[in-house]
C-alpha cells in the first residue's frame, strides 16, 4: 500500500526534477588561471570503489579519484572535497554537508568522508580539486554522487516479507497496482527476493542484473538490491511485479550458502515527485500472486518454461487479477537485510555459434567456440505443447554428441514448451545458469522451427583492468584462458566451477589465484563482499574442520591484505583484522613447533598424476591423486599469513601487533628451515618441485642457500620431470616467481610452453578455452573450467612485465621486467586505483627497448635489465639512476611515460 508524506526539502532521499540537469550541465570551476597553470585534471571519482553508486552502507565512505596530465613527475600536494545535498549547491561551490578545506596530502585513494552523519536513503553530490607539487590548483572534478542505503529496519517503512499462500508453488508471480497523481522526479526500488528475484515495472524488467540477489550466508545476512526505476514509472496507473525463483534446490551443495526457505520477497518503492513530496509502496498483504510459466528451476538441473502458462500483461496496470490469490505474510529470514555492494551479475556478451551439427533428426549441437558460464537463448515456432530441450556440456564425444562427464550430477537441462502462437517465440532462462561450450537443442523431429540460437555470457560485471600480449601465441592463449576461468567462476561469490553440481566458494582456489584476479579485473567490491561472507577462520557450511587450515580459510587472511595492497581498502582490512589476528595466533598456539601436521589439509592440491591411470594425460574415470606435500605447503602458507597480519597491523598503526607477527613469521621461517631443509642445503622435504618453489618465492630460503636451492630445482625440472611442471595450485602459482628469482626465467618459459602432458600447453593442444581442474583431461574429479591454476597470470604482470606495487594502492611502484631469450616482446598494463601502469619491452637486433608508464601522483623505480656485459643504456635525462649491477641499472622516475634503450657496446 502507499503512504503519503508531506513536502520534504531537497536533501531528502532523491533530488528534485532539474537536479539531474544541474548535475550534468553545471560549469563548475575553481580559479581559472590556476586550472590552466596546473595542467592537472581530476577524473575517475569513486565512492567505496564504485562510480556514482547506489546503496552505500558505510558510515564513512571511502572517496577516491585519479589524476591525468600531459606532464611528467606530477604529484598531488593537497586536495579539497565538497559534499552537498543538492547539485545546485555543489555548482555554487557550497559543501553544506562537508567542506574538507585544503588538506595537505598526496592521498587520492581511500580518503574517508569526514562530514556530518549521513542520512539513509539520501543522495549526496560531491567533487574534488587538487593542488600539484608547485601549489597550483586544478579545476574541480565533474560532479559525482552517491546514495546511502537503508540502515535500520525502520527505514523499510513497514515493508513486510510476503510469499505465495502455497509454500510449494513453483516460481510465483507477485503483483500490485498503484496510481501516481504527479510527475515523478526520481524513484528507487529496494528489493530482496529469495532464493532469486526479477523486478518488473509496467511491463518491463527493471534494470539488467540477473540471478539477484547475491548469494550469501542467509543466516547471517540477506542482501538486497537497489534499483533506479525513475524512468519506469509514470503519472497515472502503474504496476509492479516480483517474479520469484528458488535456484538453490534440495541437492545444492552442503558446502555452499543455500536458501532453504520458501520463495519470498520484501520491497520498498520510494518515489519523489517534482514538487518535493514523496510516496512509498511496500510489500504487504494486499499483494496478489499466481503461478507463472517457470514450472521448475534449479541452479544445477536447469529451468523448465511452459509458454502456455504465460499471463500477458501481469506486470502492467489494468491486468485482470481477480483469479489470483492473496499473498501470505511470512517470517523474515534470520539474517538482517544489508545493501548489496558487490558488482551485480549481468549478461556481458552474446556469442554466435561457430558450428552447427545435426546429430539426429530434430537434434542439433551448437559449438560456441568458448567455454562460458551462462545460458542459451533461442527462438522457435511450432504447435502448442511442442517441447524443446536444451542440454549443455563442456566437451563432445567422439561421435559428436555431448560428453556430460564433467557435469557430474548436474542435469544442466532447460526445457521450453511452446504456446503455439503462430509467431516465433523466444526464451532464455532467468533462474539458472550453466558452464558450457556446447549446446544440444532437440525437439520432436519436424515439429519445431528453430530460429536464432545464441549463448549468453553471465558473470559478475567487473571491469577489465589488465592487458597482456607477447610474441608467444601459446602464452597469450594461456593468459586468455585463465581470464575466462576467473570470470566464469566470479558469480555472486567465487565458485569452484560453473559446470557441475557444486559452484560453492573455493577458499583454497581463491588463495591461489586472487593475485591474478585483482590484476585482471576490478575485484575490490567482489572480494570485499566475499570476505564478509567468509571471514578468516570461518569454514564453509558443513565444513568446520577446515576453519583453521592455512590452505583453506587462511586464504582470507592474505586476501584482506591483497585488497589493501591493490585498492587501499582500509575498511575491509579493519573489518577483517581481528579475525586475521585470531586465526594466525591460534595456529601458532595449537600447532606444535609451528610445523603444520601432514594429515590436516590439502597442500599443493592436484599436481600431475604420474600413475598408470594417467594415460599420457588423457586420464580415466579413476585417475587423479590430488593431496600433496600438506605439511610443507601449509607451514609455508602460515609464514605468508603471519607476514600479512604483520603488514596489516603496521598499516593500521598497531605497532605492538606488527612486531609480534613479524617476530612470529621469523620463528616460522626458522622452524621451516630446521625441519624441511636437507643437510646439503639445496632442497626441501621430498624434493618435489613445490617444496623448493614456495620457499624461493616466499623468501624462506636463507640468503646463502638461494643459489643452491635454485640449481637443484632446475635439475629436478629438467632431469626428473623432463622439463615439465610437476606442481599443484600453489606450486603452479609461484613457479615462474621462484625460477625468476634464481635467474631461470627461460626455464620457466620452456615449462609453460610444453605441449605434452602435464602443462598448460597440453590443455591448449586439446582445444581448451578455459583452464582445467586437473592436468588430466579426464579424472575422478574433473571440470574443464576451474580457476585454481589461473594464478600464474599474476606472474605475467609481476615478472615478465615486472609491475608490482611497493606501497599500497600503487603510490609507489617497482617495474622490474625479466626478459627471456625465448620471447621477442612483452607488453602489459594495469588500470590501478591511481591510473594506468604499463610496461612493454621489445628486442630489435642487439637492442632492447623498454617503455614504462606511471600514473600521475605515483612514483616508481625502474630496473632496466642488461643482457650482456658492457651494455649501454640510453635513459631519459630526468630519470635518476639509483643503482647499478651487472644484471641491471635502476632509475627513479615520476609519472609519465619513460623509454629506455639498451644497446650492446
GROMACS .gro file of C-alpha atoms in nm, residues 11 41 87 98 116 174 182 250 289 302 338 377 396 421 466 514 533 694 713 790 792 831:
model
   22
   11UNK     CA    1   1.816   1.689   0.088
   41UNK     CA    2   4.261   1.701  -1.445
   87UNK     CA    3   2.360   1.955  -0.737
   98UNK     CA    4   3.126   1.864   0.417
  116UNK     CA    5   2.828   1.521   0.926
  174UNK     CA    6   0.357  -1.141  -0.725
  182UNK     CA    7   0.210   1.382  -1.001
  250UNK     CA    8   1.747  -2.975  -0.231
  289UNK     CA    9   0.008  -1.399  -0.656
  302UNK     CA   10   1.811  -2.612  -1.514
  338UNK     CA   11   2.207  -0.544   0.412
  377UNK     CA   12   1.872  -1.803  -2.588
  396UNK     CA   13   3.194  -3.360  -2.717
  421UNK     CA   14   0.109  -1.854  -3.116
  466UNK     CA   15   4.459  -0.592  -1.710
  514UNK     CA   16   4.350  -1.384  -0.612
  533UNK     CA   17   3.066  -1.397   0.370
  694UNK     CA   18   5.736  -2.195  -0.228
  713UNK     CA   19   6.506  -2.704  -0.855
  790UNK     CA   20   4.486  -1.926  -1.319
  792UNK     CA   21   5.006  -1.792  -1.286
  831UNK     CA   22   4.436   0.017  -1.461
   0.00000   0.00000   0.00000
